[in-house]
Tab-separated table of C-alpha atoms in Angstrom:
chain	number	residue	atom	x	y	z
A	869	UNK	CA	-1.611	17.553	-5.975
A	870	UNK	CA	-2.827	15.866	-2.785
A	871	UNK	CA	-1.385	12.536	-1.728
A	872	UNK	CA	-3.599	9.484	-2.316
A	873	UNK	CA	-5.595	8.257	0.660
A	874	UNK	CA	-3.382	5.234	1.312
A	875	UNK	CA	-0.356	7.426	2.104
A	876	UNK	CA	-2.018	9.047	5.101
A	877	UNK	CA	-3.403	5.888	6.715
A	878	UNK	CA	-2.154	2.848	8.538
A	879	UNK	CA	-2.470	-0.174	6.285
A	880	UNK	CA	-4.248	-2.366	8.777
A	881	UNK	CA	-2.927	-5.532	10.352
A	882	UNK	CA	0.193	-7.383	9.289
A	883	UNK	CA	-1.926	-10.216	7.862
A	884	UNK	CA	-1.694	-8.738	4.372
A	885	UNK	CA	2.102	-8.677	4.492
A	886	UNK	CA	2.150	-12.191	5.959
A	887	UNK	CA	0.146	-13.366	2.921
A	888	UNK	CA	2.655	-11.697	0.597
A	889	UNK	CA	5.546	-13.431	2.344
A	890	UNK	CA	3.636	-16.716	2.066
A	891	UNK	CA	3.244	-16.031	-1.655
A	892	UNK	CA	6.986	-15.439	-1.962
A	893	UNK	CA	7.791	-18.610	-0.038
A	894	UNK	CA	5.543	-20.549	-2.387
A	895	UNK	CA	7.803	-19.420	-5.202
A	896	UNK	CA	10.986	-20.377	-3.361
A	897	UNK	CA	11.890	-17.033	-1.799
A	898	UNK	CA	13.364	-16.592	1.657
A	899	UNK	CA	11.056	-14.592	3.977
A	900	UNK	CA	13.972	-12.356	5.019
A	901	UNK	CA	14.526	-11.413	1.372
A	902	UNK	CA	10.842	-10.600	0.981
A	903	UNK	CA	10.980	-8.256	4.005
A	904	UNK	CA	14.320	-6.617	3.150
A	905	UNK	CA	14.164	-2.832	3.523
A	906	UNK	CA	10.571	-2.805	4.808
A	907	UNK	CA	11.460	-2.279	8.464
A	908	UNK	CA	9.462	-5.430	9.290
A	909	UNK	CA	10.754	-8.661	10.799
A	910	UNK	CA	9.216	-12.113	10.587
A	911	UNK	CA	8.313	-11.852	14.260
A	912	UNK	CA	6.221	-8.749	13.477
A	913	UNK	CA	4.002	-10.837	11.219
A	914	UNK	CA	3.122	-13.155	14.077
A	915	UNK	CA	1.845	-10.362	16.323
A	916	UNK	CA	-1.947	-10.488	16.322
A	917	UNK	CA	-3.344	-7.175	15.096
A	918	UNK	CA	0.059	-5.581	14.411
A	919	UNK	CA	-0.338	-2.472	12.242
A	920	UNK	CA	1.840	-1.768	9.200
A	921	UNK	CA	2.251	1.187	6.865
A	922	UNK	CA	1.391	1.142	3.185
A	923	UNK	CA	5.010	1.911	2.286
A	924	UNK	CA	6.135	-1.161	4.212
A	925	UNK	CA	3.748	-3.371	2.283
A	926	UNK	CA	4.866	-1.764	-0.987
A	927	UNK	CA	8.498	-2.517	-0.118
A	928	UNK	CA	7.611	-6.208	0.326
A	929	UNK	CA	5.717	-6.254	-2.981
A	930	UNK	CA	8.663	-4.602	-4.761
A	931	UNK	CA	11.045	-7.218	-3.339
A	932	UNK	CA	8.899	-10.146	-4.445
A	933	UNK	CA	8.240	-8.715	-7.897
A	934	UNK	CA	11.940	-7.990	-8.435
A	935	UNK	CA	13.207	-11.327	-7.138
A	936	UNK	CA	10.727	-13.270	-9.299
A	937	UNK	CA	11.151	-11.022	-12.369
A	938	UNK	CA	7.506	-9.925	-12.324
A	939	UNK	CA	5.825	-12.973	-13.906
A	940	UNK	CA	2.307	-12.391	-15.327
A	941	UNK	CA	-0.312	-13.803	-12.983
A	942	UNK	CA	1.611	-13.262	-9.744
A	943	UNK	CA	-0.791	-10.510	-8.683
A	944	UNK	CA	-3.707	-12.818	-9.433
A	945	UNK	CA	-2.257	-15.356	-7.013
A	946	UNK	CA	-2.039	-12.607	-4.382
A	947	UNK	CA	-5.616	-11.500	-5.085
A	948	UNK	CA	-6.904	-15.020	-4.573
A	949	UNK	CA	-5.363	-14.991	-1.093
A	950	UNK	CA	-7.558	-12.021	-0.067
A	951	UNK	CA	-10.701	-13.120	1.781
A	952	UNK	CA	-13.571	-11.620	3.738
A	953	UNK	CA	-11.392	-11.456	6.835
A	954	UNK	CA	-8.889	-9.251	5.002
A	955	UNK	CA	-11.615	-6.878	3.774
A	956	UNK	CA	-13.360	-6.656	7.147
A	957	UNK	CA	-16.343	-4.409	7.762
A	958	UNK	CA	-15.850	-2.713	4.372
A	959	UNK	CA	-17.261	-5.660	2.455
A	960	UNK	CA	-20.308	-5.965	4.744
A	961	UNK	CA	-21.045	-2.264	4.236
A	962	UNK	CA	-21.090	-2.898	0.485
A	963	UNK	CA	-23.137	-6.093	0.731
A	964	UNK	CA	-25.855	-4.512	2.864
A	965	UNK	CA	-26.185	-1.406	0.657
A	966	UNK	CA	-29.632	-0.863	-0.858
A	967	UNK	CA	-28.497	-0.255	-4.459
A	968	UNK	CA	-25.372	-0.583	-6.578
A	969	UNK	CA	-25.056	3.201	-6.462
A	970	UNK	CA	-24.984	3.050	-2.651
A	971	UNK	CA	-22.430	0.224	-2.744
A	972	UNK	CA	-20.160	2.210	-5.066
A	973	UNK	CA	-20.389	5.189	-2.734
A	974	UNK	CA	-19.153	2.917	0.073
A	975	UNK	CA	-16.356	1.707	-2.196
A	976	UNK	CA	-15.136	5.180	-3.153
A	977	UNK	CA	-15.361	6.464	0.426
A	978	UNK	CA	-13.775	3.571	2.298
A	979	UNK	CA	-11.587	1.685	-0.212
A	980	UNK	CA	-8.496	2.791	1.715
A	981	UNK	CA	-9.570	0.389	4.488
A	982	UNK	CA	-8.681	-2.457	2.100
A	983	UNK	CA	-5.326	-3.305	0.559
A	984	UNK	CA	-5.911	-1.358	-2.667
A	985	UNK	CA	-3.540	1.397	-3.802
A	986	UNK	CA	-6.152	2.901	-6.093
A	987	UNK	CA	-8.148	6.064	-5.636
A	988	UNK	CA	-11.680	5.158	-6.729
A	989	UNK	CA	-14.150	7.518	-8.349
A	990	UNK	CA	-17.500	7.210	-10.121
A	991	UNK	CA	-17.881	9.124	-13.392
A	992	UNK	CA	-20.474	9.275	-16.179
A	993	UNK	CA	-19.617	9.217	-19.856
A	994	UNK	CA	-20.576	12.130	-22.108
A	995	UNK	CA	-23.744	10.456	-23.339
A	996	UNK	CA	-24.812	9.659	-19.795
A	997	UNK	CA	-25.638	6.070	-20.714
A	998	UNK	CA	-22.696	4.425	-18.913
A	999	UNK	CA	-21.171	4.717	-15.454
A	1000	UNK	CA	-17.468	4.104	-14.800
A	1001	UNK	CA	-15.905	3.054	-11.520
A	1002	UNK	CA	-12.416	4.389	-12.238
A	1003	UNK	CA	-9.317	3.144	-10.436
A	1004	UNK	CA	-6.419	5.598	-10.452
A	1005	UNK	CA	-2.969	4.149	-9.677
A	1006	UNK	CA	-1.085	7.349	-10.521
A	1007	UNK	CA	1.100	7.325	-7.397
A	1008	UNK	CA	2.190	3.686	-7.712
A	1009	UNK	CA	5.643	2.992	-9.156
A	1010	UNK	CA	5.834	1.251	-12.521
A	1011	UNK	CA	7.785	-1.690	-11.091
A	1012	UNK	CA	4.877	-2.831	-8.910
A	1013	UNK	CA	1.933	-1.456	-10.884
A	1014	UNK	CA	1.192	-4.623	-12.957
A	1015	UNK	CA	1.200	-6.779	-9.808
A	1016	UNK	CA	-1.121	-4.395	-7.968
A	1017	UNK	CA	-3.462	-4.075	-10.943
A	1018	UNK	CA	-3.730	-7.854	-11.203
A	1019	UNK	CA	-4.324	-8.178	-7.466
A	1020	UNK	CA	-6.994	-5.476	-7.331
A	1021	UNK	CA	-8.880	-6.796	-10.355
A	1022	UNK	CA	-8.831	-10.295	-8.858
A	1023	UNK	CA	-10.268	-8.985	-5.579
A	1024	UNK	CA	-12.944	-7.139	-7.570
A	1025	UNK	CA	-13.699	-10.382	-9.403
A	1026	UNK	CA	-14.444	-11.968	-6.037
A	1027	UNK	CA	-16.585	-9.053	-4.866
A	1028	UNK	CA	-18.819	-8.718	-7.935
A	1029	UNK	CA	-20.900	-11.895	-7.409
A	1030	UNK	CA	-21.086	-11.228	-3.677
A	1031	UNK	CA	-22.478	-7.717	-4.188
A	1032	UNK	CA	-24.476	-8.080	-7.416
A	1033	UNK	CA	-25.234	-11.782	-7.584
A	1034	UNK	CA	-24.761	-13.823	-10.742
A	1035	UNK	CA	-24.038	-11.051	-13.284
A	1036	UNK	CA	-21.436	-10.327	-15.950
A	1037	UNK	CA	-19.896	-6.872	-16.203
A	1038	UNK	CA	-20.420	-5.395	-19.694
A	1039	UNK	CA	-16.910	-3.958	-19.979
A	1040	UNK	CA	-13.700	-3.635	-18.005
A	1041	UNK	CA	-10.818	-1.421	-19.133
A	1042	UNK	CA	-7.398	-2.163	-17.676
A	1043	UNK	CA	-3.847	-0.818	-17.777
A	1044	UNK	CA	-2.449	-4.284	-18.495
A	1045	UNK	CA	-0.880	-5.749	-21.621
A	1046	UNK	CA	-2.537	-8.576	-23.524
A	1047	UNK	CA	-0.510	-11.308	-21.823
A	1048	UNK	CA	-1.668	-10.196	-18.393
A	1049	UNK	CA	-5.106	-9.320	-19.738
A	1050	UNK	CA	-5.726	-12.899	-20.852
A	1051	UNK	CA	-5.046	-14.086	-17.305
A	1052	UNK	CA	-7.216	-11.367	-15.750
A	1053	UNK	CA	-10.062	-12.201	-18.159
A	1054	UNK	CA	-10.010	-15.771	-16.879
A	1055	UNK	CA	-10.972	-14.637	-13.365
A	1056	UNK	CA	-13.007	-11.469	-14.002
A	1057	UNK	CA	-16.696	-11.881	-14.969
A	1058	UNK	CA	-16.863	-9.505	-17.946
A	1059	UNK	CA	-18.122	-9.605	-21.515
A	1060	UNK	CA	-15.234	-7.429	-22.737
A	1061	UNK	CA	-11.797	-6.723	-21.303
A	1062	UNK	CA	-10.022	-3.812	-22.987
A	1063	UNK	CA	-6.249	-4.098	-22.522
A	1064	UNK	CA	-3.627	-1.329	-22.731
A	1065	UNK	CA	-6.249	1.194	-21.596
A	1066	UNK	CA	-5.272	4.602	-20.295
A	1067	UNK	CA	-7.044	3.972	-16.982
A	1068	UNK	CA	-8.529	0.976	-15.210
A	1069	UNK	CA	-12.324	1.133	-14.971
A	1070	UNK	CA	-15.425	-1.008	-14.589
A	1071	UNK	CA	-18.112	0.182	-17.024
A	1072	UNK	CA	-21.813	-0.593	-16.471
A	1073	UNK	CA	-25.110	0.863	-17.782
A	1074	UNK	CA	-26.367	3.868	-15.842
A	1075	UNK	CA	-29.607	2.087	-14.940
A	1076	UNK	CA	-27.575	-0.411	-12.933
A	1077	UNK	CA	-26.967	2.283	-10.304
A	1078	UNK	CA	-30.539	1.920	-9.025
A	1079	UNK	CA	-30.438	-1.881	-9.131
A	1080	UNK	CA	-31.398	-3.380	-5.765
A	1081	UNK	CA	-28.827	-5.643	-4.142
A	1082	UNK	CA	-29.643	-9.175	-2.930
A	1083	UNK	CA	-28.346	-8.645	0.620
A	1084	UNK	CA	-29.663	-5.110	1.174
A	1085	UNK	CA	-30.441	-4.203	4.787
A	1086	UNK	CA	-30.713	-0.547	5.730
A	1087	UNK	CA	-29.949	-0.991	9.442
A	1088	UNK	CA	-26.973	-3.243	8.805
A	1089	UNK	CA	-25.647	-0.809	6.206
A	1090	UNK	CA	-25.969	2.099	8.642
A	1091	UNK	CA	-24.051	0.271	11.365
A	1092	UNK	CA	-21.352	-0.954	8.989
A	1093	UNK	CA	-20.798	2.527	7.562
A	1094	UNK	CA	-20.491	3.933	11.075
A	1095	UNK	CA	-17.822	1.325	11.853
A	1096	UNK	CA	-16.010	2.121	8.591
A	1097	UNK	CA	-15.944	5.803	9.547
A	1098	UNK	CA	-14.572	4.912	12.974
A	1099	UNK	CA	-11.844	2.686	11.494
A	1100	UNK	CA	-10.883	5.348	8.975
A	1101	UNK	CA	-10.377	7.868	11.769
A	1102	UNK	CA	-8.390	5.387	13.877
A	1103	UNK	CA	-6.055	4.629	10.987
A	1104	UNK	CA	-5.159	8.229	10.201
A	1105	UNK	CA	-1.440	8.636	10.679
A	1106	UNK	CA	0.108	11.114	13.076
A	1107	UNK	CA	3.066	13.264	12.089
A	1108	UNK	CA	5.595	10.755	13.465
A	1109	UNK	CA	4.207	7.882	11.394
A	1110	UNK	CA	4.037	9.980	8.238
A	1111	UNK	CA	7.650	11.116	8.631
A	1112	UNK	CA	8.808	7.598	9.474
A	1113	UNK	CA	7.083	6.199	6.393
A	1114	UNK	CA	8.940	8.695	4.193
A	1115	UNK	CA	12.304	8.098	5.880
A	1116	UNK	CA	12.149	4.335	6.101
A	1117	UNK	CA	10.012	3.469	3.092
A	1118	UNK	CA	12.047	5.163	0.359
A	1119	UNK	CA	15.423	4.322	-1.150
A	1120	UNK	CA	16.123	8.017	-1.732
A	1121	UNK	CA	17.533	9.634	1.431
A	1122	UNK	CA	15.606	12.588	2.850
A	1123	UNK	CA	17.925	14.837	4.851
A	1124	UNK	CA	15.949	18.077	5.086
A	1125	UNK	CA	12.883	18.775	7.187
A	1126	UNK	CA	11.978	21.532	4.718
A	1127	UNK	CA	12.055	19.118	1.798
A	1128	UNK	CA	10.107	16.478	3.690
A	1129	UNK	CA	7.440	19.003	4.710
A	1130	UNK	CA	7.091	19.928	1.042
A	1131	UNK	CA	6.591	16.276	0.081
A	1132	UNK	CA	3.912	15.962	2.772
A	1133	UNK	CA	2.274	19.216	1.648
A	1134	UNK	CA	2.513	20.879	5.065
A	1135	UNK	CA	4.380	23.918	6.380
A	1136	UNK	CA	7.815	23.146	7.832
A	1137	UNK	CA	7.057	24.762	11.188
A	1138	UNK	CA	3.667	23.050	11.371
A	1139	UNK	CA	5.312	19.659	10.870
A	1140	UNK	CA	7.939	20.520	13.470
A	1141	UNK	CA	5.261	21.419	16.014
A	1142	UNK	CA	3.289	18.239	15.312
A	1143	UNK	CA	6.377	16.107	15.850
A	1144	UNK	CA	7.114	17.951	19.093
A	1145	UNK	CA	3.577	17.245	20.343
A	1146	UNK	CA	4.244	13.563	19.693
A	1147	UNK	CA	7.488	13.708	21.674
A	1148	UNK	CA	10.021	13.474	18.867
A	1149	UNK	CA	11.955	15.452	16.249
A	1150	UNK	CA	12.878	15.031	12.608
A	1151	UNK	CA	16.530	14.597	13.551
A	1152	UNK	CA	15.735	11.787	16.026
A	1153	UNK	CA	13.603	9.926	13.481
A	1154	UNK	CA	16.247	10.383	10.793
A	1155	UNK	CA	18.941	8.899	13.022
A	1156	UNK	CA	16.750	5.947	14.021
A	1157	UNK	CA	15.927	5.231	10.383
A	1158	UNK	CA	19.608	5.389	9.453
A	1159	UNK	CA	20.509	3.064	12.323
A	1160	UNK	CA	18.026	0.389	11.239
A	1161	UNK	CA	18.718	0.684	7.521
A	1162	UNK	CA	22.479	0.585	8.054
A	1163	UNK	CA	22.281	-2.736	9.897
A	1164	UNK	CA	19.938	-4.169	7.257
A	1165	UNK	CA	22.271	-3.131	4.437
A	1166	UNK	CA	25.361	-4.557	6.128
A	1167	UNK	CA	23.804	-7.953	6.848
A	1168	UNK	CA	21.481	-8.252	3.873
A	1169	UNK	CA	23.659	-6.981	1.014
A	1170	UNK	CA	27.281	-7.050	-0.106
A	1171	UNK	CA	27.386	-3.318	-0.865
A	1172	UNK	CA	30.614	-1.579	0.164
A	1173	UNK	CA	30.473	0.434	3.381
A	1174	UNK	CA	31.123	3.638	1.418
A	1175	UNK	CA	28.124	2.966	-0.819
A	1176	UNK	CA	25.890	2.278	2.193
A	1177	UNK	CA	27.054	5.515	3.808
A	1178	UNK	CA	26.283	7.498	0.672
A	1179	UNK	CA	22.896	5.820	0.319
A	1180	UNK	CA	21.996	6.905	3.832
A	1181	UNK	CA	22.925	10.496	3.066
A	1182	UNK	CA	26.386	10.722	4.658
A	1183	UNK	CA	28.816	12.971	2.783
A	1184	UNK	CA	31.807	11.097	4.238
A	1185	UNK	CA	32.229	7.423	5.096
A	1186	UNK	CA	34.121	8.417	8.244
A	1187	UNK	CA	31.044	10.235	9.586
A	1188	UNK	CA	28.919	7.131	8.974
A	1189	UNK	CA	31.510	4.918	10.696
A	1190	UNK	CA	31.510	7.161	13.781
A	1191	UNK	CA	27.705	7.169	13.937
A	1192	UNK	CA	27.482	3.397	13.448
A	1193	UNK	CA	30.071	2.744	16.161
A	1194	UNK	CA	28.062	4.941	18.528
A	1195	UNK	CA	24.901	2.937	17.743
A	1196	UNK	CA	26.264	-0.601	17.880
A	1197	UNK	CA	29.612	-0.371	19.663
A	1198	UNK	CA	31.578	-1.742	16.685
A	1199	UNK	CA	32.580	-0.485	13.261
A	1200	UNK	CA	30.435	-1.343	10.221
A	1201	UNK	CA	33.085	-3.768	8.949
A	1202	UNK	CA	33.225	-5.697	12.227
A	1203	UNK	CA	29.433	-5.708	12.521
A	1204	UNK	CA	29.154	-7.247	9.052
A	1205	UNK	CA	31.797	-9.875	9.881
A	1206	UNK	CA	30.015	-10.848	13.114
A	1207	UNK	CA	26.630	-11.196	11.389
A	1208	UNK	CA	27.771	-12.814	8.151
């Protein structure tokens, strides 16, 4: 099974993560706690145009959700913080589309330029009378799925009147429980919200696909789509970024190039050659990831040194201590004491 589009692309600028940290601060969280384990620092969020990876953003979301015990409505708050500036040229490509069908084609093709973690697809029901814009979140962990569902549906709620004008969607099906569904229904313009559905989908009559849009402009649409295609190509990750995302964005240590190549669905030697062309190796990236994560764990948690060593994939604590001393010039215990 191929990876979802968001795994193979840069996420865009750090503005999205900055908004998440702002959300956490609004609920009393420390920014450093929000960023823990993401490989991002607060200074990174102040760099204009800084690019982040999807896994880094997911790590921040997981921190916030965990620290706040995943309250219903938190994703809605995050969705309300998304504006036209966050969506960029994508939203103008949709707005200038001639018909709803054209706009949905833009959405399914270029949704990965936004902050969604859903793979979008348009399907027709068996009778052919309804069209479904389906949102598949199959690769998103259960701990962050409710937050992301709420956020995406809230963003959609903001897009619907912009694209279609003053309309109400006939039906929305969502993978949310009734408690969250009641909150989503308060922001989403729909006649019927079906909770506890097997898949999230917007359902409209088939004839809506040919409905003309209020801001349609063929030339503007052509230019916007061309820019979307250019951005999509610019955001495609090289081998180094893909490997780094796996090494630094997962709590489970990856020690084998063969295993990592399998997770990325590429041949081991092919991945090795791609890394070499980019001037690095798997071993170098693994050591750099361990170096950063070790320091974060020592200063940001109270886990024993032995547990940190094991979590980073070291069979013996002594081997971790030697590596850490080589990196920082002091033992892990002294480093922790100095930075307490």
